[in-house]
Amino acid sequence: MHRLAILLLVSAITVVAVHAQDGDRIGAADEFGTIEGWAATNPNTPATLEGDGESLILTDHEGGNATWGAAAFKTFRGVDVDAYPWLVVKVDRMTSGFAGKLAHGGKKVSVLAGLPEPGLIAENIAETTGWSGVIDINVGLYSQGDGSEIAIDYVRFVSELTEEERAAMPEQRPLKSTSSHSPALMSLPRAGAWRHLPRSRPTHPSASSTWIR
């Protein structure tokens, strides 16, 4: 009995240590307990933005002046890009495609390649954007296709990638950027790499853009 108690104690300490390490690895993040701060504001793409307490759900309504899909935006304040250079997004559900875009200081960059299936996608934004220091970053999440829908589990800025995420690293790709001040500017998704992962919720992510199904 004494030995069992010791084993249980060691196991509990290990779990706490792992969670502490994950906590240190994650900087600014949204786990979507609420969708406060997010908005779908493009009048040309009628859309509904909802939360179920676990994810953000963006639904594009058919029609409108633009039929590429819809987008939801939130500005993350005080992101330390040097300490947390990786952006990781987990897509739980989508009807067609997903893509992402970041904006800061009047510059917009397509940093997340179009995701072919639900899963994780990550990008080293420090390398691909050239941004550094503590800055405000506007994150845009895009559903692709008229009448499309996406459900996002989380958005995280992290210090490094997990082993599984790093295993799916794609080759470097050129970025498209613009000096326009509208964060809703779309760009075509770029090619990338992805691999199958277990569907259990990951512990937390970090590498330059990766698809992980």
XYZ file of N, CA and C in Angstrom:
639
model
N 0.839 -1.205 0.000
C 0.000 0.000 0.000
C 0.870 1.250 0.000
N 1.948 1.189 0.834
C 2.859 2.325 0.901
C 3.508 2.581 -0.464
N 3.877 1.492 -1.144
C 4.505 1.618 -2.458
C 3.536 2.216 -3.469
N 2.265 1.793 -3.422
C 1.248 2.326 -4.324
C 1.077 3.822 -4.116
N 1.073 4.258 -2.865
C 0.932 5.683 -2.561
C 2.094 6.479 -3.143
N 3.295 5.908 -3.047
C 4.475 6.591 -3.596
C 4.371 6.708 -5.116
N 3.932 5.624 -5.767
C 3.781 5.643 -7.226
C 2.749 6.668 -7.665
N 1.636 6.743 -6.942
C 0.602 7.725 -7.263
C 1.119 9.141 -7.084
N 1.908 9.369 -6.043
C 2.473 10.687 -5.788
C 3.436 11.091 -6.897
N 4.292 10.158 -7.310
C 5.243 10.432 -8.400
C 4.498 10.751 -9.687
N 3.438 9.987 -9.959
C 2.633 10.218 -11.157
C 2.003 11.600 -11.132
N 1.460 12.002 -9.983
C 0.827 13.317 -9.851
C 1.842 14.430 -10.045
N 3.034 14.262 -9.479
C 4.082 15.275 -9.626
C 4.494 15.409 -11.087
N 4.580 14.280 -11.793
C 4.941 14.298 -13.211
C 3.914 15.055 -14.029
N 2.628 14.804 -13.770
C 1.551 15.497 -14.486
C 1.619 16.990 -14.240
N 1.810 17.388 -12.988
C 1.913 18.808 -12.651
C 3.097 19.441 -13.359
N 4.230 18.742 -13.406
C 5.432 19.271 -14.058
C 5.207 19.471 -15.547
N 4.523 18.507 -16.186
C 4.234 18.618 -17.618
C 3.347 19.820 -17.893
N 2.303 19.997 -17.075
C 1.403 21.134 -17.262
C 2.131 22.447 -17.024
N 3.047 22.481 -16.069
C 3.822 23.694 -15.801
C 4.688 24.043 -16.998
N 5.307 23.006 -17.608
C 6.124 23.239 -18.785
C 5.277 23.760 -19.932
N 4.084 23.176 -20.121
C 3.180 23.642 -21.166
C 2.778 25.086 -20.917
N 2.515 25.417 -19.646
C 2.139 26.782 -19.310
C 3.242 27.759 -19.636
N 4.485 27.383 -19.375
C 5.620 28.234 -19.709
C 5.765 28.382 -21.216
N 5.351 27.377 -21.962
C 5.512 27.369 -23.410
C 4.484 28.240 -24.124
N 3.362 28.505 -23.477
C 2.271 29.246 -24.108
C 2.249 30.686 -23.623
N 2.216 31.624 -24.577
C 2.089 33.033 -24.237
C 0.645 33.470 -24.404
N 0.403 34.453 -25.273
C -0.962 34.888 -25.566
C -1.725 33.733 -26.213
N -2.999 33.574 -25.832
C -3.780 32.454 -26.354
C -5.265 32.722 -26.188
N -6.063 32.016 -26.960
C -7.516 32.015 -26.789
C -7.984 30.576 -26.897
N -8.548 30.064 -25.798
C -9.052 28.691 -25.752
C -10.554 28.649 -26.017
N -11.168 29.802 -26.251
C -12.574 29.940 -26.632
C -13.563 29.439 -25.594
N -13.250 29.698 -24.320
C -14.276 29.558 -23.296
C -15.389 30.555 -23.581
N -14.996 31.711 -24.133
C -15.918 32.696 -24.706
C -15.305 33.147 -26.025
N -16.053 33.907 -26.810
C -15.511 34.443 -28.063
C -15.374 35.962 -27.967
N -15.225 36.451 -26.738
C -15.069 37.882 -26.516
C -13.860 38.410 -27.284
N -14.052 39.526 -27.970
C -12.970 40.152 -28.720
C -12.927 39.767 -30.184
N -13.642 38.717 -30.567
C -13.674 38.282 -31.966
C -14.850 38.919 -32.693
N -14.666 39.213 -33.965
C -15.731 39.830 -34.752
C -15.606 39.423 -36.214
N -16.760 39.280 -36.872
C -16.817 39.063 -38.319
C -17.456 40.316 -38.895
N -16.626 41.231 -39.381
C -17.091 42.588 -39.670
C -17.131 42.952 -41.149
N -16.795 42.030 -42.038
C -16.787 42.352 -43.467
C -18.218 42.362 -44.003
N -18.745 43.531 -44.412
C -20.134 43.604 -44.877
C -20.360 42.874 -46.197
N -19.294 42.584 -46.919
C -19.425 41.896 -48.206
C -19.552 40.383 -48.060
N -19.288 39.887 -46.850
C -19.364 38.440 -46.615
C -20.235 38.174 -45.391
N -21.559 38.113 -45.563
C -22.453 37.888 -44.419
C -22.098 36.600 -43.687
N -21.949 36.699 -42.365
C -21.500 35.536 -41.595
C -22.039 35.590 -40.176
N -22.034 34.446 -39.514
C -22.421 34.329 -38.111
C -21.223 33.827 -37.316
N -20.992 34.452 -36.170
C -19.893 34.065 -35.291
C -20.490 33.623 -33.959
N -20.223 32.376 -33.553
C -20.795 31.831 -32.324
C -19.724 31.118 -31.506
N -20.033 30.907 -30.219
C -19.165 30.117 -29.360
C -19.996 29.107 -28.599
N -19.447 27.917 -28.364
C -20.171 26.891 -27.609
C -19.498 26.595 -26.270
N -18.599 27.491 -25.855
C -17.881 27.292 -24.606
C -16.582 26.531 -24.762
N -16.367 25.953 -25.945
C -15.139 25.197 -26.212
C -14.477 25.593 -27.518
N -15.231 26.191 -28.427
C -14.677 26.543 -29.728
C -15.374 27.769 -30.294
N -14.718 28.382 -31.283
C -15.295 29.485 -32.044
C -15.825 28.904 -33.344
N -17.067 29.234 -33.683
C -17.695 28.698 -34.890
C -18.028 29.856 -35.827
N -17.414 29.849 -37.007
C -17.632 30.880 -38.022
C -18.376 30.253 -39.188
N -19.568 30.801 -39.485
C -20.398 30.278 -40.570
C -20.630 31.358 -41.608
N -20.209 31.100 -42.831
C -20.459 32.022 -43.938
C -21.832 31.734 -44.526
N -22.599 32.812 -44.795
C -23.909 32.646 -45.418
C -23.785 32.861 -46.920
N -24.421 32.014 -47.678
C -24.317 32.088 -49.131
C -24.786 33.441 -49.639
N -24.137 33.884 -50.711
C -24.471 35.181 -51.279
C -23.533 36.258 -50.774
N -23.952 37.506 -50.920
C -23.084 38.612 -50.548
C -22.271 39.072 -51.744
N -21.604 40.202 -51.596
C -20.811 40.753 -52.691
C -19.528 39.966 -52.929
N -19.069 39.244 -51.923
C -17.886 38.394 -52.063
C -18.260 36.975 -51.656
N -17.781 36.004 -52.414
C -18.191 34.616 -52.169
C -17.004 33.702 -51.842
N -15.901 34.298 -51.367
C -14.730 33.471 -51.023
C -14.871 32.782 -49.667
N -15.850 33.199 -48.861
C -16.011 32.633 -47.528
C -16.245 33.736 -46.523
N -15.688 33.600 -45.329
C -15.861 34.614 -44.287
C -14.610 34.644 -43.416
N -14.514 35.685 -42.570
C -13.338 35.817 -41.707
C -13.731 36.377 -40.348
N -13.020 35.932 -39.321
C -13.197 36.448 -37.961
C -11.860 37.005 -37.492
N -11.911 38.143 -36.758
C -10.684 38.831 -36.364
C -10.664 39.144 -34.872
N -9.461 39.109 -34.325
C -9.241 39.566 -32.954
C -7.818 40.105 -32.850
N -7.652 41.199 -32.101
C -6.321 41.735 -31.848
C -5.800 41.205 -30.515
N -4.670 40.531 -30.561
C -3.996 40.042 -29.357
C -3.010 41.114 -28.909
N -3.193 41.630 -27.698
C -2.384 42.736 -27.185
C -1.116 42.229 -26.496
N -0.027 42.927 -26.753
C 1.216 42.649 -26.041
C 1.792 41.269 -26.275
N 1.804 40.817 -27.531
C 2.390 39.518 -27.854
C 3.915 39.658 -27.897
N 4.616 38.858 -27.123
C 6.081 38.864 -27.124
C 6.562 37.904 -28.210
N 6.825 38.459 -29.393
C 7.180 37.624 -30.545
C 8.531 36.936 -30.352
N 9.449 37.592 -29.645
C 10.765 36.983 -29.416
C 10.655 35.748 -28.514
N 9.832 35.840 -27.488
C 9.680 34.725 -26.543
C 8.727 33.652 -27.063
N 7.712 34.064 -27.836
C 6.687 33.133 -28.332
C 6.533 33.314 -29.840
N 7.501 32.857 -30.629
C 7.504 33.126 -32.067
C 6.559 32.258 -32.887
N 6.013 31.213 -32.295
C 5.159 30.292 -33.040
C 3.678 30.597 -32.825
N 2.922 30.606 -33.926
C 1.462 30.693 -33.865
C 0.907 29.316 -34.193
N 0.058 28.785 -33.314
C -0.545 27.465 -33.524
C -2.059 27.594 -33.447
N -2.750 27.042 -34.441
C -4.214 27.046 -34.473
C -4.691 25.606 -34.632
N -5.690 25.228 -33.839
C -6.299 23.908 -33.998
C -7.702 24.070 -34.572
N -7.929 23.483 -35.742
C -9.232 23.512 -36.411
C -9.948 22.199 -36.115
N -11.069 22.279 -35.420
C -11.833 21.076 -35.062
C -12.725 20.591 -36.201
N -13.269 21.540 -36.946
C -14.226 21.167 -37.992
C -14.189 22.206 -39.103
N -14.352 21.754 -40.353
C -14.486 22.695 -41.467
C -15.182 21.996 -42.624
N -15.920 22.773 -43.399
C -16.664 22.194 -44.510
C -15.861 22.199 -45.798
N -14.922 23.127 -45.923
C -14.106 23.164 -47.142
C -12.657 23.466 -46.786
N -12.307 24.732 -46.605
C -10.919 25.069 -46.325
C -10.775 26.071 -45.197
N -9.530 26.198 -44.711
C -9.189 27.166 -43.670
C -7.898 27.862 -44.055
N -7.795 29.140 -43.709
C -6.552 29.887 -43.899
C -6.466 30.956 -42.827
N -5.293 31.535 -42.665
C -5.104 32.573 -41.656
C -4.294 33.732 -42.184
N -4.373 34.848 -41.474
C -3.643 36.051 -41.858
C -3.368 36.854 -40.599
N -2.201 37.496 -40.543
C -1.841 38.360 -39.425
C -1.635 39.777 -39.919
N -1.911 40.745 -39.040
C -1.689 42.147 -39.384
C -1.069 42.866 -38.194
N -0.108 43.739 -38.522
C 0.542 44.567 -37.499
C 1.186 45.757 -38.187
N 0.955 46.944 -37.639
C 1.598 48.139 -38.155
C 1.309 48.417 -39.613
N 0.095 48.112 -40.080
C -0.268 48.364 -41.468
C 0.215 47.299 -42.438
N 0.897 46.281 -41.955
C 1.386 45.195 -42.806
C 0.576 43.941 -42.542
N 0.133 43.284 -43.615
C -0.621 42.048 -43.497
C 0.143 40.926 -44.161
N 0.182 39.795 -43.504
C 0.957 38.667 -44.013
C 0.136 37.386 -43.925
N 0.120 36.624 -45.024
C -0.507 35.304 -45.009
C 0.477 34.340 -44.366
N 0.190 33.912 -43.145
C 1.149 33.088 -42.417
C 0.690 31.656 -42.201
N -0.567 31.367 -42.439
C -1.067 30.009 -42.261
C -1.552 29.491 -43.601
N -0.963 28.395 -44.048
C -1.354 27.815 -45.324
C -2.763 27.258 -45.234
N -3.436 27.141 -46.398
C -4.766 26.552 -46.410
C -4.702 25.131 -45.873
N -5.563 24.799 -44.948
C -5.552 23.485 -44.294
C -6.515 22.548 -45.020
N -6.065 21.371 -45.500
C -6.939 20.494 -46.278
C -7.963 19.734 -45.451
N -7.652 19.478 -44.177
C -8.557 18.738 -43.298
C -8.425 19.286 -41.882
N -9.413 19.044 -41.016
C -9.309 19.522 -39.632
C -8.024 19.035 -38.967
N -7.449 19.870 -38.120
C -6.218 19.507 -37.433
C -5.465 20.738 -36.974
N -4.171 20.588 -36.744
C -3.318 21.675 -36.282
C -2.568 22.308 -37.437
N -2.299 23.608 -37.308
C -1.458 24.307 -38.266
C -0.622 25.311 -37.479
N 0.659 25.418 -37.804
C 1.568 26.273 -37.042
C 2.503 27.022 -37.965
N 2.961 28.181 -37.503
C 3.877 29.015 -38.295
C 4.813 29.773 -37.369
N 6.078 29.857 -37.754
C 7.038 30.684 -37.034
C 6.891 32.110 -37.546
N 6.115 32.908 -36.835
C 5.805 34.245 -37.329
C 6.987 35.191 -37.202
N 7.895 34.938 -36.273
C 9.081 35.783 -36.156
C 9.918 35.686 -37.424
N 10.081 34.471 -37.948
C 10.868 34.269 -39.158
C 10.145 34.769 -40.394
N 8.861 34.471 -40.510
C 8.154 34.765 -41.749
C 7.680 36.209 -41.869
N 7.526 36.899 -40.754
C 7.084 38.296 -40.818
C 8.211 39.285 -40.559
N 9.234 38.866 -39.823
C 10.301 39.787 -39.450
C 9.952 40.642 -38.247
N 8.784 40.405 -37.639
C 8.381 41.174 -36.460
C 9.173 40.719 -35.240
N 9.315 41.621 -34.282
C 10.024 41.280 -33.052
C 9.515 42.154 -31.919
N 9.920 41.818 -30.700
C 9.518 42.601 -29.542
C 8.102 42.312 -29.102
N 7.574 43.175 -28.250
C 6.214 43.040 -27.725
C 5.297 43.929 -28.550
N 4.380 43.329 -29.294
C 3.544 44.071 -30.234
C 2.096 43.579 -30.171
N 1.188 44.367 -30.752
C -0.208 43.952 -30.923
C -0.341 43.294 -32.292
N -0.989 42.141 -32.344
C -1.146 41.404 -33.596
C -2.617 41.101 -33.833
N -3.115 41.481 -35.012
C -4.476 41.147 -35.403
C -4.459 39.796 -36.106
N -5.217 38.842 -35.570
C -5.287 37.495 -36.133
C -6.584 37.348 -36.912
N -6.484 36.913 -38.165
C -7.653 36.656 -38.995
C -7.780 35.170 -39.287
N -8.951 34.604 -39.008
C -9.235 33.196 -39.284
C -10.267 33.134 -40.404
N -9.975 32.404 -41.476
C -10.814 32.409 -42.668
C -11.423 31.046 -42.964
N -12.730 31.040 -43.233
C -13.350 29.870 -43.851
C -13.284 30.108 -45.356
N -13.173 29.055 -46.135
C -12.999 29.218 -47.576
C -14.142 28.568 -48.338
N -14.832 29.375 -49.143
C -15.934 28.891 -49.946
C -17.263 29.480 -49.510
N -18.121 29.783 -50.467
C -19.434 30.349 -50.176
C -20.257 29.340 -49.376
N -20.811 29.772 -48.236
C -21.585 28.882 -47.386
C -20.735 27.960 -46.521
N -19.455 28.271 -46.367
C -18.537 27.407 -45.611
C -18.620 27.660 -44.106
N -18.030 26.745 -43.326
C -18.021 26.871 -41.863
C -16.737 26.281 -41.297
N -16.224 26.917 -40.237
C -15.082 26.374 -39.503
C -15.368 26.448 -38.006
N -14.802 25.502 -37.258
C -14.860 25.527 -35.794
C -13.420 25.466 -35.294
N -13.013 26.468 -34.510
C -11.632 26.581 -34.052
C -11.557 26.242 -32.568
N -10.681 25.301 -32.211
C -10.514 24.861 -30.828
C -9.684 25.868 -30.039
N -8.572 26.308 -30.606
C -7.750 27.304 -29.910
C -6.800 28.015 -30.859
N -6.329 29.177 -30.402
C -5.273 29.953 -31.056
C -4.217 30.210 -29.987
N -2.955 29.857 -30.251
C -1.904 30.012 -29.243
C -0.613 30.555 -29.854
N 0.017 31.460 -29.128
C 1.386 31.863 -29.432
C 2.282 31.093 -28.463
N 3.216 30.299 -28.994
C 4.018 29.425 -28.138
C 5.510 29.617 -28.394
N 6.315 29.162 -27.427
C 7.764 29.343 -27.515
C 8.434 28.293 -28.390
N 7.837 27.101 -28.462
C 8.406 26.026 -29.275
C 7.318 25.024 -29.622
N 7.592 24.205 -30.651
C 6.632 23.200 -31.090
C 6.843 21.879 -30.361
N 5.772 21.123 -30.269
C 5.896 19.762 -29.754
C 6.563 18.899 -30.824
N 6.962 17.695 -30.434
C 7.601 16.775 -31.371
C 6.694 16.463 -32.551
N 5.413 16.216 -32.266
C 4.461 15.871 -33.332
C 4.305 17.017 -34.321
N 4.247 18.231 -33.813
C 4.086 19.396 -34.682
C 5.331 19.614 -35.537
N 6.497 19.453 -34.924
C 7.741 19.667 -35.658
C 7.922 18.624 -36.761
N 7.387 17.421 -36.553
C 7.518 16.357 -37.547
C 6.786 16.690 -38.839
N 5.853 17.625 -38.783
C 5.065 17.972 -39.966
C 5.530 19.266 -40.618
N 6.732 19.748 -40.269
C 7.215 21.010 -40.815
C 7.330 20.963 -42.335
N 6.737 21.955 -43.043
C 6.870 22.034 -44.500
C 8.124 22.807 -44.879
N 8.399 22.852 -46.173
C 9.518 23.662 -46.639
C 9.125 25.130 -46.615
N 10.107 26.021 -46.593
C 9.851 27.456 -46.533
C 9.131 27.915 -47.798
N 8.241 28.883 -47.637
C 7.507 29.429 -48.774
C 7.539 30.945 -48.714
N 7.540 31.621 -49.880
C 7.500 33.088 -49.856
C 6.164 33.567 -49.334
N 6.150 34.733 -48.695
C 4.930 35.305 -48.150
C 4.417 36.421 -49.029
N 3.127 36.649 -48.943
C 2.530 37.797 -49.600
C 2.142 38.793 -48.524
N 2.451 40.055 -48.742
C 2.075 41.064 -47.754
C 1.576 42.300 -48.466
N 0.901 43.164 -47.723
C 0.364 44.394 -48.281
C 0.401 45.471 -47.230
N 0.461 46.715 -47.660
C 0.487 47.829 -46.712
C -0.909 48.358 -46.426
N -1.938 47.739 -47.030
C -3.310 48.181 -46.789
C -3.650 48.090 -45.313
N -4.553 48.945 -44.832
C -4.927 48.935 -43.421
C -6.140 48.060 -43.148
N -6.692 47.405 -44.167
C -7.829 46.515 -43.929
C -7.348 45.109 -43.605
N -7.651 44.590 -42.380
C -7.187 43.249 -42.013
C -7.921 42.139 -42.730
N -8.952 42.488 -43.531
C -9.761 41.449 -44.158
C -9.243 41.044 -45.528
N -8.095 41.611 -45.962
C -7.576 41.290 -47.276
C -7.219 39.816 -47.357
N -7.739 39.119 -48.367
C -7.466 37.688 -48.512
C -6.279 37.466 -49.432
N -5.652 36.339 -49.298
C -4.630 35.904 -50.240
C -4.818 34.414 -50.449
N -4.276 33.910 -51.528
C -4.432 32.499 -51.813
C -3.637 31.659 -50.833
N -4.158 30.501 -50.437
C -3.406 29.631 -49.537
C -2.160 29.108 -50.225
N -1.141 28.784 -49.429
C 0.112 28.293 -49.963
C 0.271 26.812 -49.666
N 1.118 26.155 -50.443
C 1.326 24.727 -50.227
C 2.036 24.480 -48.915
N 1.815 23.328 -48.329
C 2.458 23.018 -47.057
C 2.546 21.521 -46.859
N 2.705 21.097 -45.634
C 2.799 19.671 -45.319
C 1.904 19.355 -44.146
N 1.343 18.149 -44.099
C 0.524 17.775 -42.959
C 0.671 16.285 -42.713
N 0.328 15.880 -41.511
C 0.361 14.466 -41.171
C -0.760 14.160 -40.188
N -1.156 12.905 -40.139
C -2.238 12.500 -39.244
C -1.753 12.436 -37.802
N -2.573 12.941 -36.892
C -2.300 12.849 -35.461
C -3.519 12.267 -34.761
N -3.363 11.695 -33.570
C -4.532 11.256 -32.798
C -5.472 12.420 -32.569
N -6.748 12.174 -32.470
C -7.721 13.238 -32.376
C -7.906 13.751 -30.964
N -7.136 13.253 -30.025
C -7.207 13.773 -28.663
C -6.636 15.174 -28.618
N -7.112 15.989 -27.676
C -6.673 17.378 -27.566
C -5.182 17.418 -27.215
N -4.352 18.140 -28.017
C -2.919 18.186 -27.760
C -2.596 18.990 -26.521
N -1.397 18.812 -26.012
C -1.007 19.536 -24.804
C -0.642 20.971 -25.081
N -0.144 21.305 -26.177
C 0.155 22.676 -26.615
C 1.240 22.629 -27.672
N 1.332 23.636 -28.625
C 2.286 23.602 -29.712
C 3.471 24.589 -29.804
N 4.778 24.542 -31.294
C 5.753 25.543 -31.851
C 6.643 25.236 -33.029
N 7.185 25.731 -34.721
C 8.125 25.761 -35.914
C 7.682 26.596 -37.095
N 8.459 26.951 -39.178
C 7.808 27.887 -40.098
C 6.671 27.183 -40.826
N 5.555 27.188 -41.170
C 4.145 26.753 -41.188
C 3.929 25.252 -41.344
N 3.081 24.709 -40.543
C 2.876 23.266 -40.570
C 1.419 22.855 -40.483
N 1.040 21.897 -41.297
C -0.289 21.297 -41.192
C -0.155 20.035 -40.386
N -1.048 19.820 -39.448
C -1.090 18.557 -38.733
C -2.533 18.127 -38.626
N -2.888 17.112 -39.288
C -4.287 16.694 -39.336
C -4.723 16.114 -38.016
